[in-house]
Amino acid sequence: IPGKRVVAIDIAPERVALAEVETGRRPRLHAWAIVEGPFADASDMAKRIREALNAGGFTARLAYVAPGIQVEHRHLSLPPLSGRGLRRVIEREVRRDSQIPVEERVFDYAVVGESVERSGARKKEILLAIASEPEVDRYIRIVEEAGLTPWLVTSRPLALMAAITLQDTGGGPVVVASLDGAHLQALVAEEGILHLSREITLSAAPGADGAESWDEVTTEIHRSLLYFFEKSPRWRVGRIILAGNSANLGGLREALAKDPTVRVDVFDPKERVELYAPDGEEPAWRAALPRLAIPLGLASGRPEVGIGLLPRHVQERKWGRVRRVAVAGIAAAAIVLGSITLYAVT
């Protein structure tokens, strides 16, 4: 919903990041909060999200959510097809082998680009996401219990990929590493195409024990790169962008910068995100942006975050609410118009 204020929510295993954002290609940040775990259960998470929303003065009630669930991402290159033909091909692809039971699969896709082969044939670049409906439902219930209306649910890697478009990446494949505690999300993306995504639970949260503690993180990031190079004709990446807890990113950047052939930057969209911070708080808000990368990506309006994983029963409820609001608006306008007409006659 371009220009609409939403609560964009990133749900990681031990932390929830909340941002009230006006959506668009240049998101406007109006409020934010970080809810630190651990959480006793789903109800405890919902309660603490609700408390953070109230304490932070959040006013929006529509939620864009990137939950910490397993999502399978597939990249397809297909010839131009009709809408119905494309849907049939996607449905066949969804029925292929997957770790998610076929009866539980919820999916969506988006056309993220177009390519031209050497023969001159045009191909549509399709990004497909598949998730478990029961897992999605679990987080929908948490968001609803927190007092919000889920409007969009997509994957954390897709939201993170959208976030890096808010920063000048210099072109070419980009590695993104998001680190929060002992949880590392690593991906390789390029112009709307997700080449690789990995979620790694580290043996311990790095950063407290000196330079040696970064070895596991840097090894996992380099392992992701090697896997990408094995599957791709590319032989280098443009840069590495770091997101997550700002307190740790300086040490990680220093550890990765030992390789002089790769530029390493901390996520900073600069003027591509507008900050509506209270007087004197803009430096603190800007320092928090690496932890808000996924919420900002959710609000960016990019096609990849339009890939929605809301189950059908939630979509029907959502659009039923929209129809009721529309009918109420039409009825109210009719009453006003009737009153004006009656006044004019009298």
Tab-separated table of C-alpha atoms in Angstrom:
chain	number	residue	atom	x	y	z
A	1	ILE	CA	0.000	0.000	0.000
A	2	PRO	CA	2.151	2.946	-1.207
A	3	GLY	CA	2.203	5.894	1.185
A	4	LYS	CA	0.389	3.967	3.925
A	5	ARG	CA	1.724	3.805	7.457
A	6	VAL	CA	2.308	0.221	8.560
A	7	VAL	CA	4.055	-1.571	11.379
A	8	ALA	CA	6.883	-3.536	9.721
A	9	ILE	CA	7.973	-6.454	11.910
A	10	ASP	CA	11.119	-8.573	11.746
A	11	ILE	CA	10.806	-11.649	13.967
A	12	ALA	CA	14.173	-13.293	14.590
A	13	PRO	CA	14.641	-16.230	16.994
A	14	GLU	CA	15.646	-14.090	19.988
A	15	ARG	CA	14.575	-10.585	18.987
A	16	VAL	CA	11.737	-8.663	17.367
A	17	ALA	CA	12.354	-5.390	15.499
A	18	LEU	CA	9.381	-3.049	15.009
A	19	ALA	CA	9.206	0.021	12.783
A	20	GLU	CA	6.294	2.280	11.965
A	21	VAL	CA	7.024	3.205	8.382
A	22	GLU	CA	5.309	5.100	5.600
A	23	THR	CA	5.752	2.771	2.652
A	24	GLY	CA	7.334	3.627	-0.689
A	25	ARG	CA	10.604	3.654	-2.619
A	26	ARG	CA	11.830	6.157	-0.024
A	27	PRO	CA	10.395	4.841	3.261
A	28	ARG	CA	9.655	7.279	6.079
A	29	LEU	CA	10.474	6.026	9.564
A	30	HIS	CA	8.149	7.413	12.257
A	31	ALA	CA	8.826	5.096	15.224
A	32	TRP	CA	10.835	2.000	16.067
A	33	ALA	CA	11.469	-0.434	18.909
A	34	ILE	CA	13.567	-3.523	19.583
A	35	VAL	CA	12.049	-6.254	21.757
A	36	GLU	CA	14.789	-8.477	23.127
A	37	GLY	CA	14.176	-12.160	23.877
A	38	PRO	CA	14.124	-14.842	24.969
A	39	PHE	CA	10.351	-15.308	24.891
A	40	ALA	CA	8.595	-17.841	27.114
A	41	ASP	CA	6.046	-18.700	24.423
A	42	ALA	CA	3.979	-17.169	21.607
A	43	SER	CA	1.663	-15.346	24.042
A	44	ASP	CA	4.642	-13.797	25.814
A	45	MET	CA	6.001	-12.563	22.466
A	46	ALA	CA	2.610	-11.065	21.545
A	47	LYS	CA	2.296	-9.380	24.954
A	48	ARG	CA	5.752	-7.824	24.742
A	49	ILE	CA	5.182	-6.631	21.166
A	50	ARG	CA	1.932	-4.989	22.295
A	51	GLU	CA	3.717	-3.306	25.214
A	52	ALA	CA	6.471	-2.011	22.897
A	53	LEU	CA	3.897	-0.615	20.464
A	54	ASN	CA	2.130	1.242	23.263
A	55	ALA	CA	5.355	2.531	24.842
A	56	GLY	CA	6.723	3.660	21.472
A	57	GLY	CA	3.631	5.622	20.449
A	58	PHE	CA	2.904	3.482	17.380
A	59	THR	CA	-0.388	4.454	15.714
A	60	ALA	CA	-0.536	2.162	12.641
A	61	ARG	CA	-2.433	-1.113	12.933
A	62	LEU	CA	-1.688	-2.808	9.604
A	63	ALA	CA	1.321	-5.125	9.835
A	64	TYR	CA	3.906	-6.246	7.288
A	65	VAL	CA	5.655	-9.275	8.795
A	66	ALA	CA	8.864	-11.209	8.084
A	67	PRO	CA	8.747	-14.151	10.529
A	68	GLY	CA	11.549	-16.490	11.436
A	69	ILE	CA	10.265	-19.507	9.501
A	70	GLN	CA	11.729	-21.839	6.898
A	71	VAL	CA	10.975	-20.526	3.413
A	72	GLU	CA	12.132	-22.186	0.200
A	73	HIS	CA	13.141	-19.733	-2.524
A	74	ARG	CA	13.403	-20.740	-6.167
A	75	HIS	CA	14.545	-18.719	-9.165
A	76	LEU	CA	12.919	-19.605	-12.487
A	77	SER	CA	13.673	-18.286	-15.995
A	78	LEU	CA	10.562	-18.780	-18.134
A	79	PRO	CA	9.473	-17.712	-21.613
A	80	PRO	CA	6.687	-15.109	-21.788
A	81	LEU	CA	3.399	-16.772	-20.778
A	82	SER	CA	-0.172	-15.699	-20.213
A	83	GLY	CA	-1.175	-15.119	-16.599
A	84	ARG	CA	-2.999	-18.446	-16.509
A	85	GLY	CA	-0.133	-20.287	-18.206
A	86	LEU	CA	2.407	-18.848	-15.772
A	87	ARG	CA	0.233	-19.880	-12.840
A	88	ARG	CA	0.072	-23.481	-14.128
A	89	VAL	CA	3.858	-23.660	-14.491
A	90	ILE	CA	4.349	-22.250	-10.978
A	91	GLU	CA	1.883	-24.739	-9.490
A	92	ARG	CA	3.793	-27.617	-11.105
A	93	GLU	CA	7.026	-26.217	-9.675
A	94	VAL	CA	5.478	-26.003	-6.192
A	95	ARG	CA	4.544	-29.707	-6.347
A	96	ARG	CA	8.193	-30.667	-6.841
A	97	ASP	CA	10.270	-32.196	-4.032
A	98	SER	CA	10.291	-30.078	-0.884
A	99	GLN	CA	10.936	-30.485	2.829
A	100	ILE	CA	7.494	-28.967	3.433
A	101	PRO	CA	4.592	-31.484	3.215
A	102	VAL	CA	2.616	-30.842	0.035
A	103	GLU	CA	-0.683	-30.380	1.878
A	104	GLU	CA	0.859	-27.618	4.034
A	105	ARG	CA	2.467	-25.544	1.273
A	106	VAL	CA	1.532	-21.909	0.804
A	107	PHE	CA	3.299	-20.031	-1.992
A	108	ASP	CA	3.502	-16.867	-4.021
A	109	TYR	CA	5.737	-15.505	-6.769
A	110	ALA	CA	6.718	-12.296	-8.538
A	111	VAL	CA	8.268	-11.333	-11.853
A	112	VAL	CA	11.449	-9.575	-10.766
A	113	GLY	CA	13.094	-8.936	-14.116
A	114	GLU	CA	13.603	-9.870	-17.735
A	115	SER	CA	16.611	-11.341	-19.502
A	116	VAL	CA	17.592	-11.898	-23.138
A	117	GLU	CA	19.456	-15.032	-24.200
A	118	ARG	CA	22.166	-15.049	-26.880
A	119	SER	CA	19.592	-16.365	-29.347
A	120	GLY	CA	17.501	-13.253	-28.723
A	121	ALA	CA	14.815	-15.153	-26.811
A	122	ARG	CA	13.309	-13.205	-23.942
A	123	LYS	CA	12.856	-14.771	-20.516
A	124	LYS	CA	10.935	-13.660	-17.463
A	125	GLU	CA	12.867	-13.932	-14.214
A	126	ILE	CA	10.534	-15.332	-11.549
A	127	LEU	CA	11.115	-15.465	-7.803
A	128	LEU	CA	9.050	-18.136	-6.028
A	129	ALA	CA	8.659	-18.567	-2.256
A	130	ILE	CA	7.142	-21.625	-0.540
A	131	ALA	CA	6.389	-21.899	3.180
A	132	SER	CA	4.471	-24.042	5.660
A	133	GLU	CA	0.932	-22.735	6.241
A	134	PRO	CA	0.824	-23.897	9.909
A	135	GLU	CA	4.090	-22.022	10.570
A	136	VAL	CA	2.766	-18.871	8.914
A	137	ASP	CA	-0.475	-19.197	10.884
A	138	ARG	CA	1.479	-19.364	14.128
A	139	TYR	CA	3.018	-15.950	13.547
A	140	ILE	CA	-0.231	-14.481	12.240
A	141	ARG	CA	-1.838	-15.366	15.576
A	142	ILE	CA	1.030	-13.665	17.442
A	143	VAL	CA	0.621	-10.480	15.406
A	144	GLU	CA	-3.168	-10.484	15.870
A	145	GLU	CA	-2.799	-11.090	19.616
A	146	ALA	CA	-0.518	-8.043	19.710
A	147	GLY	CA	-3.438	-5.966	18.381
A	148	LEU	CA	-2.345	-5.683	14.744
A	149	THR	CA	-3.892	-6.776	11.437
A	150	PRO	CA	-1.506	-8.872	9.295
A	151	TRP	CA	-1.573	-7.429	5.778
A	152	LEU	CA	1.568	-8.946	4.285
A	153	VAL	CA	3.727	-11.894	5.323
A	154	THR	CA	6.929	-12.580	3.412
A	155	SER	CA	10.327	-14.118	4.131
A	156	ARG	CA	13.173	-12.485	6.012
A	157	PRO	CA	15.673	-13.069	3.130
A	158	LEU	CA	13.342	-11.356	0.633
A	159	ALA	CA	12.872	-8.372	2.960
A	160	LEU	CA	16.625	-8.185	3.531
A	161	MET	CA	17.236	-8.348	-0.211
A	162	ALA	CA	14.771	-5.486	-0.704
A	163	ALA	CA	16.535	-3.463	1.988
A	164	ILE	CA	19.872	-3.434	0.171
A	165	THR	CA	18.249	-1.663	-2.801
A	166	LEU	CA	17.970	1.326	-0.444
A	167	GLN	CA	21.771	1.502	-0.435
A	168	ASP	CA	24.172	2.104	-3.310
A	169	THR	CA	25.730	-1.320	-3.882
A	170	GLY	CA	27.855	-0.481	-6.899
A	171	GLY	CA	26.223	-3.149	-9.094
A	172	GLY	CA	26.857	-6.872	-9.420
A	173	PRO	CA	26.193	-9.617	-6.868
A	174	VAL	CA	26.084	-8.452	-3.254
A	175	VAL	CA	26.583	-10.491	-0.094
A	176	VAL	CA	24.353	-9.513	2.827
A	177	ALA	CA	25.089	-10.784	6.324
A	178	SER	CA	22.640	-10.021	9.123
A	179	LEU	CA	23.951	-10.890	12.583
A	180	ASP	CA	21.899	-10.886	15.771
A	181	GLY	CA	23.409	-12.737	18.708
A	182	ALA	CA	24.191	-16.276	17.588
A	183	HIS	CA	21.902	-16.097	14.550
A	184	LEU	CA	23.436	-15.340	11.140
A	185	GLN	CA	21.417	-14.787	7.947
A	186	ALA	CA	23.665	-14.808	4.872
A	187	LEU	CA	22.506	-14.293	1.307
A	188	VAL	CA	23.807	-13.430	-2.148
A	189	ALA	CA	21.501	-11.288	-4.304
A	190	GLU	CA	21.615	-9.355	-7.556
A	191	GLU	CA	18.966	-7.090	-9.112
A	192	GLY	CA	15.943	-8.783	-7.582
A	193	ILE	CA	17.327	-12.325	-7.887
A	194	LEU	CA	18.118	-14.284	-4.731
A	195	HIS	CA	21.039	-16.512	-5.671
A	196	LEU	CA	21.619	-18.033	-2.249
A	197	SER	CA	20.188	-17.818	1.263
A	198	ARG	CA	21.475	-19.527	4.404
A	199	GLU	CA	20.418	-19.332	8.042
A	200	ILE	CA	23.126	-20.382	10.487
A	201	THR	CA	22.996	-20.815	14.256
A	202	LEU	CA	26.495	-20.115	15.540
A	203	SER	CA	28.042	-21.990	18.459
A	204	ALA	CA	28.039	-18.734	20.473
A	205	ALA	CA	27.298	-15.056	20.011
A	206	PRO	CA	30.533	-13.496	18.688
A	207	GLY	CA	32.152	-10.225	19.655
A	208	ALA	CA	32.919	-10.742	23.321
A	209	ASP	CA	36.141	-12.755	23.157
A	210	GLY	CA	38.351	-10.774	20.818
A	211	ALA	CA	39.182	-11.254	17.161
A	212	GLU	CA	39.167	-15.074	17.407
A	213	SER	CA	35.424	-15.022	18.102
A	214	TRP	CA	34.758	-13.743	14.566
A	215	ASP	CA	36.356	-16.768	12.905
A	216	GLU	CA	33.145	-18.802	12.816
A	217	VAL	CA	31.130	-15.914	11.352
A	218	THR	CA	33.641	-15.051	8.657
A	219	THR	CA	34.045	-18.760	7.798
A	220	GLU	CA	30.276	-19.105	7.269
A	221	ILE	CA	30.150	-15.981	5.110
A	222	HIS	CA	33.077	-17.189	2.985
A	223	ARG	CA	31.460	-20.639	2.772
A	224	SER	CA	28.330	-18.981	1.347
A	225	LEU	CA	30.512	-17.198	-1.211
A	226	LEU	CA	32.262	-20.404	-2.253
A	227	TYR	CA	28.924	-22.149	-2.725
A	228	PHE	CA	27.719	-19.232	-4.876
A	229	PHE	CA	30.881	-19.299	-7.028
A	230	GLU	CA	30.482	-23.057	-7.587
A	231	LYS	CA	26.953	-22.570	-8.947
A	232	SER	CA	27.538	-19.327	-10.856
A	233	PRO	CA	29.815	-18.141	-13.682
A	234	ARG	CA	30.637	-15.124	-11.512
A	235	TRP	CA	34.060	-15.014	-9.944
A	236	ARG	CA	33.645	-12.061	-7.586
A	237	VAL	CA	31.046	-10.018	-5.689
A	238	GLY	CA	30.711	-6.259	-5.575
A	239	ARG	CA	30.629	-5.877	-1.833
A	240	ILE	CA	29.477	-7.261	1.498
A	241	ILE	CA	26.790	-5.368	3.420
A	242	LEU	CA	26.331	-5.995	7.137
A	243	ALA	CA	23.089	-5.626	9.085
A	244	GLY	CA	21.909	-6.528	12.578
A	245	ASN	CA	23.105	-5.428	15.997
A	246	SER	CA	25.208	-2.312	15.454
A	247	ALA	CA	27.299	-3.013	18.558
A	248	ASN	CA	28.858	-6.056	16.860
A	249	LEU	CA	29.094	-4.945	13.257
A	250	GLY	CA	32.282	-2.908	13.665
A	251	GLY	CA	34.200	-6.005	14.773
A	252	LEU	CA	32.731	-8.108	11.975
A	253	ARG	CA	33.550	-5.456	9.411
A	254	GLU	CA	37.141	-5.331	10.630
A	255	ALA	CA	37.436	-9.128	10.461
A	256	LEU	CA	36.067	-9.278	6.896
A	257	ALA	CA	38.130	-6.299	5.712
A	258	LYS	CA	41.285	-8.423	5.874
A	259	ASP	CA	40.442	-9.374	2.286
A	260	PRO	CA	41.345	-6.183	0.340
A	261	THR	CA	39.507	-7.325	-2.805
A	262	VAL	CA	36.034	-6.993	-1.250
A	263	ARG	CA	34.462	-3.802	0.033
A	264	VAL	CA	32.600	-4.208	3.338
A	265	ASP	CA	29.942	-1.701	4.434
A	266	VAL	CA	27.471	-1.501	7.297
A	267	PHE	CA	23.868	-1.024	6.122
A	268	ASP	CA	23.204	2.716	5.837
A	269	PRO	CA	20.560	3.903	3.342
A	270	LYS	CA	21.387	7.568	4.073
A	271	GLU	CA	18.930	9.890	2.301
A	272	ARG	CA	16.936	6.970	0.847
A	273	VAL	CA	15.128	6.660	4.189
A	274	GLU	CA	13.551	9.702	5.829
A	275	LEU	CA	13.785	9.846	9.614
A	276	TYR	CA	11.030	11.572	11.591
A	277	ALA	CA	13.018	11.500	14.818
A	278	PRO	CA	12.251	13.633	17.895
A	279	ASP	CA	14.579	16.605	18.412
A	280	GLY	CA	18.097	15.498	19.246
A	281	GLU	CA	17.480	11.787	18.591
A	282	GLU	CA	18.402	11.526	14.904
A	283	PRO	CA	21.939	10.164	15.582
A	284	ALA	CA	20.493	7.354	17.732
A	285	TRP	CA	17.869	6.570	15.079
A	286	ARG	CA	20.488	6.443	12.340
A	287	ALA	CA	22.686	4.179	14.452
A	288	ALA	CA	19.712	1.807	14.799
A	289	LEU	CA	19.149	1.441	11.033
A	290	PRO	CA	21.273	-1.744	10.647
A	291	ARG	CA	18.898	-3.469	13.107
A	292	LEU	CA	15.908	-2.163	11.135
A	293	ALA	CA	17.082	-3.328	7.699
A	294	ILE	CA	14.370	-5.988	7.349
A	295	PRO	CA	11.477	-3.714	8.460
A	296	LEU	CA	12.703	-1.040	6.034
A	297	GLY	CA	12.923	-3.632	3.270
A	298	LEU	CA	9.340	-4.681	4.017
A	299	ALA	CA	8.221	-1.080	3.508
A	300	SER	CA	10.324	-0.425	0.386
A	301	GLY	CA	7.689	-1.272	-2.220
A	302	ARG	CA	10.065	-3.642	-4.027
A	303	PRO	CA	8.424	-6.486	-6.045
A	304	GLU	CA	10.212	-9.195	-4.053
A	305	VAL	CA	8.455	-8.157	-0.829
A	306	GLY	CA	5.167	-8.262	-2.712
A	307	ILE	CA	5.552	-12.041	-2.562
A	308	GLY	CA	2.918	-12.676	0.100
A	309	LEU	CA	2.568	-15.878	2.107
A	310	LEU	CA	-0.770	-15.166	3.769
A	311	PRO	CA	-2.895	-18.349	3.728
A	312	ARG	CA	-6.135	-18.199	1.760
A	313	HIS	CA	-8.371	-18.038	4.848
A	314	VAL	CA	-6.458	-14.976	6.117
A	315	GLN	CA	-6.604	-13.311	2.693
A	316	GLU	CA	-10.376	-13.820	2.569
A	317	ARG	CA	-10.674	-12.235	6.005
A	318	LYS	CA	-8.437	-9.355	4.919
A	319	TRP	CA	-10.339	-8.555	1.741
A	320	GLY	CA	-13.654	-8.997	3.538
A	321	ARG	CA	-12.540	-6.238	5.899
A	322	VAL	CA	-11.592	-4.052	2.924
A	323	ARG	CA	-15.022	-4.572	1.340
A	324	ARG	CA	-16.796	-3.701	4.600
A	325	VAL	CA	-14.757	-0.490	4.935
A	326	ALA	CA	-15.463	0.404	1.284
A	327	VAL	CA	-19.226	-0.184	1.694
A	328	ALA	CA	-19.254	1.867	4.894
A	329	GLY	CA	-17.441	4.689	3.096
A	330	ILE	CA	-19.871	4.636	0.190
A	331	ALA	CA	-22.815	4.638	2.598
A	332	ALA	CA	-21.381	7.569	4.543
A	333	ALA	CA	-20.774	9.510	1.313
A	334	ALA	CA	-24.338	8.823	0.209
A	335	ILE	CA	-25.725	10.136	3.506
A	336	VAL	CA	-23.622	13.304	3.224
A	337	LEU	CA	-24.631	13.790	-0.410
A	338	GLY	CA	-28.295	13.237	0.488
A	339	SER	CA	-28.049	15.762	3.296
A	340	ILE	CA	-26.488	18.354	0.975
A	341	THR	CA	-29.184	17.733	-1.655
A	342	LEU	CA	-31.935	18.044	0.927
A	343	TYR	CA	-30.418	21.283	2.244
A	344	ALA	CA	-30.203	22.662	-1.283
A	345	VAL	CA	-33.881	21.836	-1.946
A	346	THR	CA	-35.111	23.373	1.283
